Amino acid sequence: MIINHPLLGPRDAQEFTYLGDAALIDRPDWQGEDAQSRFYEYLYLRDNPAGTHRELWFHEGGDRSWLVVTRNTVSHEILQVELARDVARAKGRSK
Amino acid sequence: MRYSGLRVIKEALTGHKGWKPVWRDPEPQPHYDIVIIGGGGHGLAAAYYLAREFGQKKIAVVEKGWIGGGNVGRNTTIIRSNYLLDGNEPFYEFSLKLWEGLEQDFNYNAMVSQRGILNLIHTDAQRDAFTRRGNAMILNGADAELLSADQVRAEYPFLNFDNARFPIKGGLAQRRGGTVRHDAVAWGYARGADSRGVDIIQNCEVTGFRMENGRCLGVETSRGFIGAGKVGCAVAGSSGRLMAKAGMRLPIESHVLQAFVSEGLKPVMPGVITFGAGHFYCSQSDKGGLVFGGDIDGYNSYAQRGNLPTVEDVCASGIALIPALGRVRLLRMWGGLMDMSMDGSPIIDRTDIDGLYFNGGWCYGGFKATPASGFAFAHLLATDRPHKTATAYRFDRFRRGYMIDEKGVGAQPNLH
């Protein structure tokens, strides 16, 4: 698989390590009333779709940026690559 | 029709005209007591034991393709019970005991070959860990034997013992481990189940579940609705895809694992060996091909095929262990879908939906578990209680903090 890095251009997926579903960006509030059950769901449960999947890849052998890659889990086709930083900021994180 | 040596001779003398198809091809009935989704090893074994051990009638196995076309025909055929943790070891030892009596039990030649499995040791720390694991195995009634480097050398003289980076310091052997002809396992269970009245319905894809007031009433399929008192899902690899139709999110990711076969060689590999410094395992099939594999590719996939970096990594690990492999040509390779669970251990449990039961999360260790998984799932479906060796395989272990994490890597499925 070739991941088209937003800053560095096309890179071999071998340069990256994989974390999992991009929903892991949205860490629950640890002080919330339902923190315990929400952390259980956050840590252990996955949508695991057959088809389009947004997922986190870390460019370990490169610029060490985190990417959100949208990829088809049935065909391995990569549809979109974004910087995870931009995705998180668009949601209002780390202002 | 029972198989026997006499029967083979009789058929040989009469032109092999007496063999008949070994299972029927029935139309689905409108209602069954128990419907099992997934005609793989685990589903067929569950149906077999339900009919044979638990006296259940009116059972169906529905399979979207043909039986045995999934992971039971895609693995590297290894059986063993060399686990450490209490939640696992009794279960896998139960499975190995069932393997030992399996062929007589279902009167089918599955070519169960207890040629032994050897986990190689490369460091002192690894020897300590393997000694501990061997003791845990013995405490649970399995066999384990710690070998010195010289003892390993006597059995496997061609390994790279004096590698500067990964010298071989010994091994942990389980002599009762070995290999099985995996297709014959599916066929044997299918034949045994069919002869006890189980309907095996192929080319019948489940498209949804019919629910009413939190209860599962049956399955919608490509061949119409099939009502069921209880529905058991045994589709490891595709569990996420199937259970999503029931509105469930699972502690599972689907990943792809590749396996490899070399060209046929003369007998060279007496048993199963595993590399302790990388992820590589190898045995030799009766046809002569070296059967080997390594890590999963590491990203979510439903593709049943992997990518080249893993091929390179597996072959590099193999050559580090067995330099002679460099002269061997790879014949073919393929991928299978793994239910990678959050702690590397399986789930055999009821779901929150009445009448819906789940068997999955086998990671890449499901084949060796086939008999015990089928037995334990049959026990659960018939009695609503977990089998005594499978009490730890519950959904709620993640919520309650009772993970069975053999590798100790936590909730990172691609590392198990």
PDB file of C-alpha atoms in Angstrom, chain A:
ATOM      1  CA  MET A   1       0.000   0.000   0.000  1.00  0.00           C
ATOM      2  CA  ILE A   2       1.170   3.537  -0.773  1.00  0.00           C
ATOM      3  CA  ILE A   3       0.051   6.281   1.603  1.00  0.00           C
ATOM      4  CA  ASN A   4      -0.039   9.705   0.012  1.00  0.00           C
ATOM      5  CA  HIS A   5       1.336  11.775   2.897  1.00  0.00           C
ATOM      6  CA  PRO A   6      -0.087  15.339   2.855  1.00  0.00           C
ATOM      7  CA  LEU A   7       3.370  16.833   3.454  1.00  0.00           C
ATOM      8  CA  LEU A   8       5.801  14.287   2.018  1.00  0.00           C
ATOM      9  CA  GLY A   9       3.918  12.792  -0.907  1.00  0.00           C
ATOM     10  CA  PRO A  10       3.537   9.078  -1.678  1.00  0.00           C
ATOM     11  CA  ARG A  11       5.246   6.870   0.944  1.00  0.00           C
ATOM     12  CA  ASP A  12       5.362   3.086   1.358  1.00  0.00           C
ATOM     13  CA  ALA A  13       3.056   1.850   4.141  1.00  0.00           C
ATOM     14  CA  GLN A  14       6.076   0.000   5.554  1.00  0.00           C
ATOM     15  CA  GLU A  15       7.338   3.330   6.913  1.00  0.00           C
ATOM     16  CA  PHE A  16       4.235   3.570   9.108  1.00  0.00           C
ATOM     17  CA  THR A  17       2.899   1.798  12.150  1.00  0.00           C
ATOM     18  CA  TYR A  18      -0.790   1.256  12.577  1.00  0.00           C
ATOM     19  CA  LEU A  19      -2.828   2.157  15.625  1.00  0.00           C
ATOM     20  CA  GLY A  20      -6.468   1.553  14.676  1.00  0.00           C
ATOM     21  CA  ASP A  21      -9.818   3.276  14.278  1.00  0.00           C
ATOM     22  CA  ALA A  22      -9.564   7.080  14.053  1.00  0.00           C
ATOM     23  CA  ALA A  23     -12.294   7.284  16.703  1.00  0.00           C
ATOM     24  CA  LEU A  24      -9.386   6.855  19.133  1.00  0.00           C
ATOM     25  CA  ILE A  25      -8.741  10.593  18.648  1.00  0.00           C
ATOM     26  CA  ASP A  26     -11.912  11.309  20.582  1.00  0.00           C
ATOM     27  CA  ARG A  27     -10.848  10.363  24.072  1.00  0.00           C
ATOM     28  CA  PRO A  28     -13.740  10.553  26.557  1.00  0.00           C
ATOM     29  CA  ASP A  29     -13.811  13.081  29.386  1.00  0.00           C
ATOM     30  CA  TRP A  30     -12.265  11.352  32.371  1.00  0.00           C
ATOM     31  CA  GLN A  31     -14.274  13.509  34.756  1.00  0.00           C
ATOM     32  CA  GLY A  32     -17.630  12.751  33.115  1.00  0.00           C
ATOM     33  CA  GLU A  33     -20.408  11.007  35.028  1.00  0.00           C
ATOM     34  CA  ASP A  34     -20.281   8.016  32.717  1.00  0.00           C
ATOM     35  CA  ALA A  35     -16.499   8.013  32.299  1.00  0.00           C
ATOM     36  CA  GLN A  36     -16.142   4.362  33.281  1.00  0.00           C
ATOM     37  CA  SER A  37     -18.509   2.964  30.689  1.00  0.00           C
ATOM     38  CA  ARG A  38     -17.351   5.412  28.036  1.00  0.00           C
ATOM     39  CA  PHE A  39     -13.709   4.459  28.564  1.00  0.00           C
ATOM     40  CA  TYR A  40     -14.683   0.791  28.320  1.00  0.00           C
ATOM     41  CA  GLU A  41     -16.273   1.470  24.946  1.00  0.00           C
ATOM     42  CA  TYR A  42     -13.399   3.712  23.858  1.00  0.00           C
ATOM     43  CA  LEU A  43     -10.721   1.199  24.742  1.00  0.00           C
ATOM     44  CA  TYR A  44     -12.319  -2.115  23.793  1.00  0.00           C
ATOM     45  CA  LEU A  45     -15.199  -1.796  21.340  1.00  0.00           C
ATOM     46  CA  ARG A  46     -14.738  -1.213  17.620  1.00  0.00           C
ATOM     47  CA  ASP A  47     -17.010  -0.653  14.640  1.00  0.00           C
ATOM     48  CA  ASN A  48     -14.694  -2.861  12.546  1.00  0.00           C
ATOM     49  CA  PRO A  49     -16.463  -2.137   9.239  1.00  0.00           C
ATOM     50  CA  ALA A  50     -16.028  -4.058   6.004  1.00  0.00           C
ATOM     51  CA  GLY A  51     -15.606  -1.113   3.639  1.00  0.00           C
ATOM     52  CA  THR A  52     -14.576   2.467   4.297  1.00  0.00           C
ATOM     53  CA  HIS A  53     -12.559   2.794   7.497  1.00  0.00           C
ATOM     54  CA  ARG A  54     -10.938   5.903   8.980  1.00  0.00           C
ATOM     55  CA  GLU A  55      -7.799   4.905  10.825  1.00  0.00           C
ATOM     56  CA  LEU A  56      -4.672   6.253  12.491  1.00  0.00           C
ATOM     57  CA  TRP A  57      -1.236   5.631  10.995  1.00  0.00           C
ATOM     58  CA  PHE A  58       2.007   6.917  12.545  1.00  0.00           C
ATOM     59  CA  HIS A  59       4.868   7.853  10.215  1.00  0.00           C
ATOM     60  CA  GLU A  60       7.477   6.250  12.434  1.00  0.00           C
ATOM     61  CA  GLY A  61      10.067   5.850   9.698  1.00  0.00           C
ATOM     62  CA  GLY A  62       9.562   9.401   8.475  1.00  0.00           C
ATOM     63  CA  ASP A  63       8.420  12.713   9.907  1.00  0.00           C
ATOM     64  CA  ARG A  64       6.703  11.089  12.920  1.00  0.00           C
ATOM     65  CA  SER A  65       3.365  12.680  12.156  1.00  0.00           C
ATOM     66  CA  TRP A  66       0.049  11.002  12.858  1.00  0.00           C
ATOM     67  CA  LEU A  67      -2.220  10.610   9.863  1.00  0.00           C
ATOM     68  CA  VAL A  68      -5.910   9.834   9.484  1.00  0.00           C
ATOM     69  CA  VAL A  69      -6.108   7.505   6.496  1.00  0.00           C
ATOM     70  CA  THR A  70      -9.470   6.664   4.945  1.00  0.00           C
ATOM     71  CA  ARG A  71      -9.085   3.217   3.450  1.00  0.00           C
ATOM     72  CA  ASN A  72     -11.346   0.507   2.107  1.00  0.00           C
ATOM     73  CA  THR A  73     -10.795  -2.615   4.241  1.00  0.00           C
ATOM     74  CA  VAL A  74     -12.135  -4.886   1.509  1.00  0.00           C
ATOM     75  CA  SER A  75      -9.957  -3.635  -1.379  1.00  0.00           C
ATOM     76  CA  HIS A  76      -7.132  -1.902   0.572  1.00  0.00           C
ATOM     77  CA  GLU A  77      -7.702   1.173  -1.619  1.00  0.00           C
ATOM     78  CA  ILE A  78      -6.677   4.405   0.115  1.00  0.00           C
ATOM     79  CA  LEU A  79      -9.261   7.109  -0.460  1.00  0.00           C
ATOM     80  CA  GLN A  80      -8.036  10.057   1.606  1.00  0.00           C
ATOM     81  CA  VAL A  81      -5.072  10.996   3.803  1.00  0.00           C
ATOM     82  CA  GLU A  82      -5.173  13.864   6.325  1.00  0.00           C
ATOM     83  CA  LEU A  83      -2.931  15.020   9.122  1.00  0.00           C
ATOM     84  CA  ALA A  84      -4.482  13.831  12.385  1.00  0.00           C
ATOM     85  CA  ARG A  85      -3.615  17.266  13.800  1.00  0.00           C
ATOM     86  CA  ASP A  86      -5.883  18.929  11.246  1.00  0.00           C
ATOM     87  CA  VAL A  87      -8.672  16.453  11.920  1.00  0.00           C
ATOM     88  CA  ALA A  88      -8.496  17.066  15.666  1.00  0.00           C
ATOM     89  CA  ARG A  89      -8.298  20.853  15.263  1.00  0.00           C
ATOM     90  CA  ALA A  90     -11.314  20.837  12.955  1.00  0.00           C
ATOM     91  CA  LYS A  91     -13.187  19.304  15.890  1.00  0.00           C
ATOM     92  CA  GLY A  92     -12.089  22.132  18.138  1.00  0.00           C
ATOM     93  CA  ARG A  93      -9.265  20.332  19.936  1.00  0.00           C
ATOM     94  CA  SER A  94      -5.980  21.889  21.184  1.00  0.00           C
ATOM     95  CA  LYS A  95      -6.818  25.528  20.627  1.00  0.00           C
TER      96      LYS A  95
END
